[in-house]
Coordinates of C-alpha atoms in Angstrom, one line a residue:
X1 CA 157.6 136.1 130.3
X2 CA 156.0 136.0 127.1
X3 CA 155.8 132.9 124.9
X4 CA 159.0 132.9 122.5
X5 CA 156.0 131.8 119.7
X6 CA 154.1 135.2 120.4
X7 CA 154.6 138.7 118.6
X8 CA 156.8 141.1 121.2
X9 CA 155.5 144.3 121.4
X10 CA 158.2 146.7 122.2
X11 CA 156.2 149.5 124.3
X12 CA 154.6 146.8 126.4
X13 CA 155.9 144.3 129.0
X14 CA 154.3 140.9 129.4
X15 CA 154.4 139.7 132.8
X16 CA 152.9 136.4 133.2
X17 CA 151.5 133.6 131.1
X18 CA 148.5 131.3 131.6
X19 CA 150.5 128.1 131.9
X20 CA 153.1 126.1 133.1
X21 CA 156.1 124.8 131.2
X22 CA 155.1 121.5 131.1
X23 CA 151.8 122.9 129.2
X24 CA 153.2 125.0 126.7
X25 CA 152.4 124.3 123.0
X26 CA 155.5 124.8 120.5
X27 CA 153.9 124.2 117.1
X28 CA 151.8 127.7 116.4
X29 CA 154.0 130.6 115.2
X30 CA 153.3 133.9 115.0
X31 CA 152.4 134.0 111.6
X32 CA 150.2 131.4 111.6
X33 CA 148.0 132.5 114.6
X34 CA 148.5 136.1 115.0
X35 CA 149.3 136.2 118.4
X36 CA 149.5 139.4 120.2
X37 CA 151.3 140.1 124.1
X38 CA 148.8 141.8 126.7
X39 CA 150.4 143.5 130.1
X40 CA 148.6 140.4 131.8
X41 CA 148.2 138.0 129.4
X42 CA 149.1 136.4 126.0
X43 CA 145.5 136.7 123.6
X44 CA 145.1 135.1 120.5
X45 CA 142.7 138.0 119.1
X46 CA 144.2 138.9 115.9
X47 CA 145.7 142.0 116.2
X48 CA 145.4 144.1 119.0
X49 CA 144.8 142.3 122.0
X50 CA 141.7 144.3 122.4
X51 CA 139.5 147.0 120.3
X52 CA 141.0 150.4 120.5
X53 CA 144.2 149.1 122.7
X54 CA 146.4 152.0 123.1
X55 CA 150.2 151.9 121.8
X56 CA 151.6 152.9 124.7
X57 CA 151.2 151.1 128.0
X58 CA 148.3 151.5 130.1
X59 CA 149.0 152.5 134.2
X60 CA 149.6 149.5 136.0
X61 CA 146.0 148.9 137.5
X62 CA 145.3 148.8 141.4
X63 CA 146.5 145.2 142.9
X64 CA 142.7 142.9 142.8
X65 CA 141.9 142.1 146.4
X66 CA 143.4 139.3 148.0
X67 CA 141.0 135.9 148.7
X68 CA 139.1 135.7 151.6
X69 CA 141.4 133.9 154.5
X70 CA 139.0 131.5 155.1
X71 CA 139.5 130.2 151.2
X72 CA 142.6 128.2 150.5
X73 CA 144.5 129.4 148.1
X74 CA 143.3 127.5 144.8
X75 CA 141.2 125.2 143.8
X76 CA 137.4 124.9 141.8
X77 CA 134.1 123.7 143.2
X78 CA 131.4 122.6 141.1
X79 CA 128.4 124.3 141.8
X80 CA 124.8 123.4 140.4
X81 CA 121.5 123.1 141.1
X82 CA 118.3 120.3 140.0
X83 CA 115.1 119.1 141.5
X84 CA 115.1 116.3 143.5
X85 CA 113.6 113.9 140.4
X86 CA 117.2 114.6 138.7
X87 CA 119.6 113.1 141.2
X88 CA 120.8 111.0 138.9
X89 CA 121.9 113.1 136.6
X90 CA 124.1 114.4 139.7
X91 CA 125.7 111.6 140.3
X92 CA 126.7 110.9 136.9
X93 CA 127.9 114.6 136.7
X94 CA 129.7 113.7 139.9
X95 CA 131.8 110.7 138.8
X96 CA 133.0 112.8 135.9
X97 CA 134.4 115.3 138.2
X98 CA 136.9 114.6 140.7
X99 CA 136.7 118.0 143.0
X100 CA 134.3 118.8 145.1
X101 CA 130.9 119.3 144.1
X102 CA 127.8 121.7 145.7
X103 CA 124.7 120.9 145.2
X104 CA 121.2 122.8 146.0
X105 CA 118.3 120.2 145.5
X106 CA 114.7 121.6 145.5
X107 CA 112.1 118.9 146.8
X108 CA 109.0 119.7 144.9
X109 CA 105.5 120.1 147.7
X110 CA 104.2 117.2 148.6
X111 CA 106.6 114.6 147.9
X112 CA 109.2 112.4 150.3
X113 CA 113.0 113.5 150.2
X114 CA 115.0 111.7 147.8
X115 CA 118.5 110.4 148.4
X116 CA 121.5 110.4 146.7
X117 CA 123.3 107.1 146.3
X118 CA 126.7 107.4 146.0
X119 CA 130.3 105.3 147.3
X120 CA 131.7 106.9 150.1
X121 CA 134.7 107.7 148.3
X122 CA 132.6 110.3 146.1
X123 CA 130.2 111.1 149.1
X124 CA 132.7 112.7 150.8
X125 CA 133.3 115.3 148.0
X126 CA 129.5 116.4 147.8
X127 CA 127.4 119.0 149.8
X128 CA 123.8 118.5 149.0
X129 CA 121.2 121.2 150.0
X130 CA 118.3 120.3 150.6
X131 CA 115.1 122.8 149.8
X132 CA 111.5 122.3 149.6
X133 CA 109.3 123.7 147.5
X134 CA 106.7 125.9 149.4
X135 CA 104.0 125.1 146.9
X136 CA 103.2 123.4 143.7
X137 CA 102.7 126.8 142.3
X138 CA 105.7 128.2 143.0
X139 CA 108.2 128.8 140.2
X140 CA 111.6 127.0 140.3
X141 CA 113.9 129.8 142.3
X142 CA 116.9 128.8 139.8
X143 CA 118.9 132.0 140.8
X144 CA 118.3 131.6 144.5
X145 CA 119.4 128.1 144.3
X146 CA 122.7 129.3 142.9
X147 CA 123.5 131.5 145.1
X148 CA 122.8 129.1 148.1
X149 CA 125.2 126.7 146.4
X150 CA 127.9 129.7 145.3
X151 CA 127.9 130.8 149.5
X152 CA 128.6 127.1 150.7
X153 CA 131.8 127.0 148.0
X154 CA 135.3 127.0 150.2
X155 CA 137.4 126.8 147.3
X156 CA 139.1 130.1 145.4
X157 CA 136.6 129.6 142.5
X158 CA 133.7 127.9 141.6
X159 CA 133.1 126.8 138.0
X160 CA 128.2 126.9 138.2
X161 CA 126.8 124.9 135.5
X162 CA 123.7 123.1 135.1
X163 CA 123.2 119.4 136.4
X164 CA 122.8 118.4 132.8
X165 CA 125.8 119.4 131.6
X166 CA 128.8 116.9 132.6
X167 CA 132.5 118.1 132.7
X168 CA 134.2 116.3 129.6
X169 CA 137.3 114.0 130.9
X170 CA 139.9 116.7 131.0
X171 CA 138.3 119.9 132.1
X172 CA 139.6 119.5 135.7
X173 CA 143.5 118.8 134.2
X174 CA 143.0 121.5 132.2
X175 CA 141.9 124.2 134.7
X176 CA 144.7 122.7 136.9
X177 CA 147.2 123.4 134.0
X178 CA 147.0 127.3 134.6
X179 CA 149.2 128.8 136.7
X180 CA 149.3 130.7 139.3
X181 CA 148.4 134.1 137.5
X182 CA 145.3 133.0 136.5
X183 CA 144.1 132.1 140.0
X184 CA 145.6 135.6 141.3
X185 CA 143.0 137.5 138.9
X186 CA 140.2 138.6 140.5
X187 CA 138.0 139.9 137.5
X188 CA 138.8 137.3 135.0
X189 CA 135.6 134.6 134.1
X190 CA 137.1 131.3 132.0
X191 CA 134.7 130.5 129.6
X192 CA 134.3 126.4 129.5
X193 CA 132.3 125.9 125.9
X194 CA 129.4 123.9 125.8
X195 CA 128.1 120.7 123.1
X196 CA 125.4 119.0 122.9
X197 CA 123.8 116.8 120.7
X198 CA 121.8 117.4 117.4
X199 CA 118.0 117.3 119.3
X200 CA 116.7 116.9 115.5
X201 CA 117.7 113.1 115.5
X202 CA 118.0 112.1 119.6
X203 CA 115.1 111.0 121.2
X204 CA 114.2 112.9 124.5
X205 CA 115.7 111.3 127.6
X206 CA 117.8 109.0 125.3
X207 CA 120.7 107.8 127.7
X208 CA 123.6 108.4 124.5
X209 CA 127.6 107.9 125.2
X210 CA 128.5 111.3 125.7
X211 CA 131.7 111.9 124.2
X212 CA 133.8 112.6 126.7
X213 CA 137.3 113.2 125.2
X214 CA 138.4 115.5 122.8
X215 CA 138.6 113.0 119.9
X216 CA 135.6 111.8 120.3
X217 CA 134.1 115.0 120.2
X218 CA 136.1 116.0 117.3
X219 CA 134.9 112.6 115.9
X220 CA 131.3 113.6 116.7
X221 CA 131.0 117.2 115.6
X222 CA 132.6 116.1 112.2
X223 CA 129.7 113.3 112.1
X224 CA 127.6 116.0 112.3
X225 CA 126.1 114.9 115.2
X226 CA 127.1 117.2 118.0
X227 CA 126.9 120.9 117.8
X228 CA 127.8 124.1 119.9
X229 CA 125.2 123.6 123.0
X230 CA 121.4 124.8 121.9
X231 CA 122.7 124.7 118.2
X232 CA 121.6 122.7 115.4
X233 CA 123.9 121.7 112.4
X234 CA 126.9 124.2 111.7
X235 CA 124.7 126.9 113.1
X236 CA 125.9 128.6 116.6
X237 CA 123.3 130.3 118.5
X238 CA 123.5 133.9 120.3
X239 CA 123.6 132.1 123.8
X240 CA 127.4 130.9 123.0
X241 CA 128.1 133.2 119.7
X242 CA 130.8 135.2 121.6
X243 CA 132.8 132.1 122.7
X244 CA 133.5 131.5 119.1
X245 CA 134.3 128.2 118.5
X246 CA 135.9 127.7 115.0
X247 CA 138.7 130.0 117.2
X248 CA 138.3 126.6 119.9
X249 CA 138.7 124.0 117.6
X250 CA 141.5 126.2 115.9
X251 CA 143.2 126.6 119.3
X252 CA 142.7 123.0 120.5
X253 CA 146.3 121.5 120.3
X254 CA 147.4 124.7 122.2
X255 CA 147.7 125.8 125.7
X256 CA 146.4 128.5 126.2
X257 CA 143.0 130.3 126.8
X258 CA 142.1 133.5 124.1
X259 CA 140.2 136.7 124.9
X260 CA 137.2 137.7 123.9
X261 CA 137.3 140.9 122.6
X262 CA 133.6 141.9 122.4
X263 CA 130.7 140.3 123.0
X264 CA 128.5 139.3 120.1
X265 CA 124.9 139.5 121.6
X266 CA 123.6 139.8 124.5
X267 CA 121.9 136.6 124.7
X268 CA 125.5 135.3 125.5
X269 CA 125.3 133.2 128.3
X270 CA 128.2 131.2 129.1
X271 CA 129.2 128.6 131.4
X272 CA 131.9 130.1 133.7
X273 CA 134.7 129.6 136.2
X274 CA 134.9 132.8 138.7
X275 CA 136.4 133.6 142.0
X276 CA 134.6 132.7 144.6
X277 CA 134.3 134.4 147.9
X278 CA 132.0 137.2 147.1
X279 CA 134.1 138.0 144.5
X280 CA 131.7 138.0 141.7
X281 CA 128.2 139.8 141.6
X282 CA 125.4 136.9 142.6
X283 CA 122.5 135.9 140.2
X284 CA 119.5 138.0 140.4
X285 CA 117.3 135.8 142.4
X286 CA 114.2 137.9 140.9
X287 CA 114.5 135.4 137.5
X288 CA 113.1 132.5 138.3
X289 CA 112.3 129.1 136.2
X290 CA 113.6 129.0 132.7
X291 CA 114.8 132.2 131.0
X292 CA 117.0 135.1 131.1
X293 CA 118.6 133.6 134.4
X294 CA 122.1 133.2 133.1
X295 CA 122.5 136.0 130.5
X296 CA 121.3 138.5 133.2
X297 CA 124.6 137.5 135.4
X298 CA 127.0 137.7 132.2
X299 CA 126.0 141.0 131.7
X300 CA 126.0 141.9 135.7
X301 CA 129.4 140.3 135.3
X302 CA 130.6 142.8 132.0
X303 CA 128.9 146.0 134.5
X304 CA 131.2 144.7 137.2
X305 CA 134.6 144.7 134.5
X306 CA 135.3 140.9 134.6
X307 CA 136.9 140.3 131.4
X308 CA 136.1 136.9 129.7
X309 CA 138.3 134.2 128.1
X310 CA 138.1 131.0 126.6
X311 CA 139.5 127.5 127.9
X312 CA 140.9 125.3 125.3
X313 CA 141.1 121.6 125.4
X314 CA 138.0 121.1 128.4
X315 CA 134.4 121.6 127.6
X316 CA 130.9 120.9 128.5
X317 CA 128.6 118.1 127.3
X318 CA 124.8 118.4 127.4
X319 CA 123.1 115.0 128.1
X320 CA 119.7 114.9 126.3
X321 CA 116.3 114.8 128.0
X322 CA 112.9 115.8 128.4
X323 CA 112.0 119.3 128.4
X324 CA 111.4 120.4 132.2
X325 CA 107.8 122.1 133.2
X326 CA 109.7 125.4 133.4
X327 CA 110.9 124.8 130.2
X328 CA 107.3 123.9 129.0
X329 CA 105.8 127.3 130.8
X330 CA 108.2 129.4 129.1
X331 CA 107.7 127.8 125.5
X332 CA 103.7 128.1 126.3
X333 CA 102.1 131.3 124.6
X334 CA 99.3 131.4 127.6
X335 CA 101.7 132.1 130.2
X336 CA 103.2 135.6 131.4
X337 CA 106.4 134.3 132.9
X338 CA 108.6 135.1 129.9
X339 CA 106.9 138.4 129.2
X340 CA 108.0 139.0 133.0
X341 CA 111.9 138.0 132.3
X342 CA 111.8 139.8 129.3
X343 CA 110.7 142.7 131.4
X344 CA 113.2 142.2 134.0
X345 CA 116.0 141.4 131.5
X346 CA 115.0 144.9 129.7
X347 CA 115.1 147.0 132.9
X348 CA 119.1 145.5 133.9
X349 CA 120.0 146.6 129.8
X350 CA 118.1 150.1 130.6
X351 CA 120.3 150.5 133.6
X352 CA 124.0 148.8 132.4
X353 CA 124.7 152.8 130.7
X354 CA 125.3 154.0 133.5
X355 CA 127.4 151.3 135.7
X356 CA 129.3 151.3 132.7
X357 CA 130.0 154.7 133.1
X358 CA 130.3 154.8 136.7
X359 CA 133.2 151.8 136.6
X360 CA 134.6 153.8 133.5
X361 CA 135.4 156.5 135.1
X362 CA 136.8 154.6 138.3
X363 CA 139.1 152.8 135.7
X364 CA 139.2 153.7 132.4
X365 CA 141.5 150.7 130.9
X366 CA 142.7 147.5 132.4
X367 CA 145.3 145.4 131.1
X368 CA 145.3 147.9 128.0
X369 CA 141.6 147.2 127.7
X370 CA 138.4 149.0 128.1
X371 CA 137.4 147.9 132.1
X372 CA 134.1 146.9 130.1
X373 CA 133.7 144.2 127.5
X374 CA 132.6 146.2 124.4
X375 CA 129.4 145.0 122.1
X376 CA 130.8 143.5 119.2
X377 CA 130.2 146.3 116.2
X378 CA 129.7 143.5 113.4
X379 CA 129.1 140.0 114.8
X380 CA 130.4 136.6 114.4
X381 CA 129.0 134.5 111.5
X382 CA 126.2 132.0 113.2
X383 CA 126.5 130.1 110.3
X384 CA 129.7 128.1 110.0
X385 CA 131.8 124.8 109.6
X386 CA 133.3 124.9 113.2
X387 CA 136.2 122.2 112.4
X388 CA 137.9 124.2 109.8
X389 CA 140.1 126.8 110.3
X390 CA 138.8 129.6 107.8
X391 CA 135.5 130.2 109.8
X392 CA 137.6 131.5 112.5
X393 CA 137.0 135.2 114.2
X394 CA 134.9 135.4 110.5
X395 CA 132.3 138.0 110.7
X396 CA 129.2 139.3 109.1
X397 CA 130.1 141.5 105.9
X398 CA 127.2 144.0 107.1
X399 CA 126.5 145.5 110.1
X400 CA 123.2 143.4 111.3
X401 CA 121.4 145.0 114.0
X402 CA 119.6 143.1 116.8

């Protein structure tokens, strides 16, 4: 059933909600949120629960195939990836998550195998793969490693962020809050929002408290000193425009995840919790070191018809430190490794047309929605206090291209 707090919409029928009883949140109303009912889901996109969403209701779609038997039947694995000079970051990452954890470690040429010190009461949750570089040359196979990580998971999803970026104290309550519907849904990525610390006044490799709980984020964005991850003060870059968080903040005493009803740019890249199993289409493996590697998979992941919502409540949290030589080679104007992502990056756009068709006509709508994540015709305001509620869902008052 639908929430009691949510708008009914007579000529559709809400099946299932996102979490349990126990979860629910019974102070927004209807007129205060504009909540509108999907056939799946409840959204909190104003209006329609998607552009262009019919009146009537859609055909029930096909059932989504069932999980793999070898997979139980829910649960989320960490998955990331680091050289072997950043185990340390993994094992504080590891202590802030309490599932399991994969792990693909590249050994750079030439130097002894590093170990990872940890209690045997956190060992037993980890799965380190071990990978050596085959020369000092080559570039840092970020993809591949992902996908070596992503084939070892043995849970129902996986949730693949970078080693920097530590799980904030609820994220794993919160992603057990959802029920079983949300697990069920095969297309579906959860969006986990990503902070990170004003790099204008931290010093590289500066060992800061991370604020780890909601307050103290709250506490530390309205300090001015944390902002959306890769942003700088009240200013949210493409690479997380589309999660829009002055709709996060605005949502964060609540339940339940929102929609994302278009995506902003295509720069958009995400940290996300998807089914594992094959499920999902893998990371290119042809983008290597820094660049392009995540936002090519987001929009493999909108050609495929995953839809994309937003988790409330759990987030991300960037620790700072030093820029990484793959970092360095893509900032440096004598190297041709970004003009070869680019490249790459350009040639998946070229050819999105016409998977989009192809899955378009295979199924039109799902869930009263385009199979396909639509481009956002005017795009979110980069530009905006994030802690107060005005700013949210507010867009540019003229269509900007690029």
């Amino acid at each position: 059933m639908c929430r009691t707090d949510a708008v009914q919409q007579p000529s559709r029928r809400v099946a299932v909600t996102f979490f349990r009883t126990a979860h629910e949140d019974h102070h927004a109303t209807a007129s205060d949120v504009g909540l509108a009912c999907d056939d799946d889901w409840v959204s909190f996109v104003r209006g329609p629960a998607c552009p262009g969403a019919a009146s009537s209701p859609p055909p029930s779609p096909s059932p989504p195939p069932p999980l793999p038997p070898s997979l139980p039947r829910y649960g989320v694995t960490l998955v990331t990836q680091l050289t072997s000079d950043r185990l340390w970051m993994l094992k504080e990452l590891v202590q802030r998550w309490p599932g399991p954890v994969v792990a693909a470690v590249l050994q750079p040429a030439g130097e002894a195998p590093a170990q990872l010190l940890l209690p045997a009461e956190l060992k037993a949750r980890v799965q380190l793969l071990q990978f050596k570089q085959r020369d000092r040359g080559e570039l840092y196979p970020i993809n591949a490693l992902r996908n070596r990580a992503a084939a070892a998971v043995r849970t129902s999803h996986l949730m693949t962020c970078d080693v920097d970026l530590w799980p904030s104290a609820a994220l794993a309550s919160e992603l057990g809050a959802l029920d079983d519907a949300w697990w069920a849904t095969r297309r579906v990525a959860l969006v986990v929002p990503a902070f990170g610390f004003d790099t204008r006044n931290t010093a590289a490799e500066t060992r800061v408290e991370l604020p780890m709980t909601l307050g103290e984020l709250r506490g530390c964005v309205a300090a001015r000193r944390c902002t959306a991850f890769k942003g700088a003060d009240g200013f949210v870059p493409g690479q997380h425009l589309s999660t829009d968080y002055a709709r996060w903040w605005a949502r964060s005493a609540a339940a339940l995840p929102y929609r994302v009803p278009c995506v902003d740019k295509v720069s958009w890249e995400p940290y996300l919790v998807l089914p594992a199993g094959g499920a999902a289409p893998p990371y290119d493996e042809r983008f290597t070191g820094y660049g392009k590697n995540k936002v090519q998979h987001v929009q493999a992941l909108r050609s495929a018809g995953f839809h994309f919502w937003v988790l409330p409540r759990g987030y991300l949290m960037h620790m700072p430190h030093r820029a990484s030589a793959s970092t360095r080679r893509w900032q440096s104007q004598n190297s041709g490794h970004r003009a070869q992502m680019d490249a790459l990056f350009e040639q998946q756009l070229a050819a999105q047309p016409q998977r989009v068709r192809e899955l378009a006509e295979r199924e039109p709508t799902r869930d009263g929605c385009a199979a396909v994540t639509p481009s956002c015709q005017i795009p979110l305001l980069q530009q905006i206090d994030m802690l107060q509620p005005d700013a949210v869902g507010r867009r540019a008052p003229l269509l900007i291209d690029g």
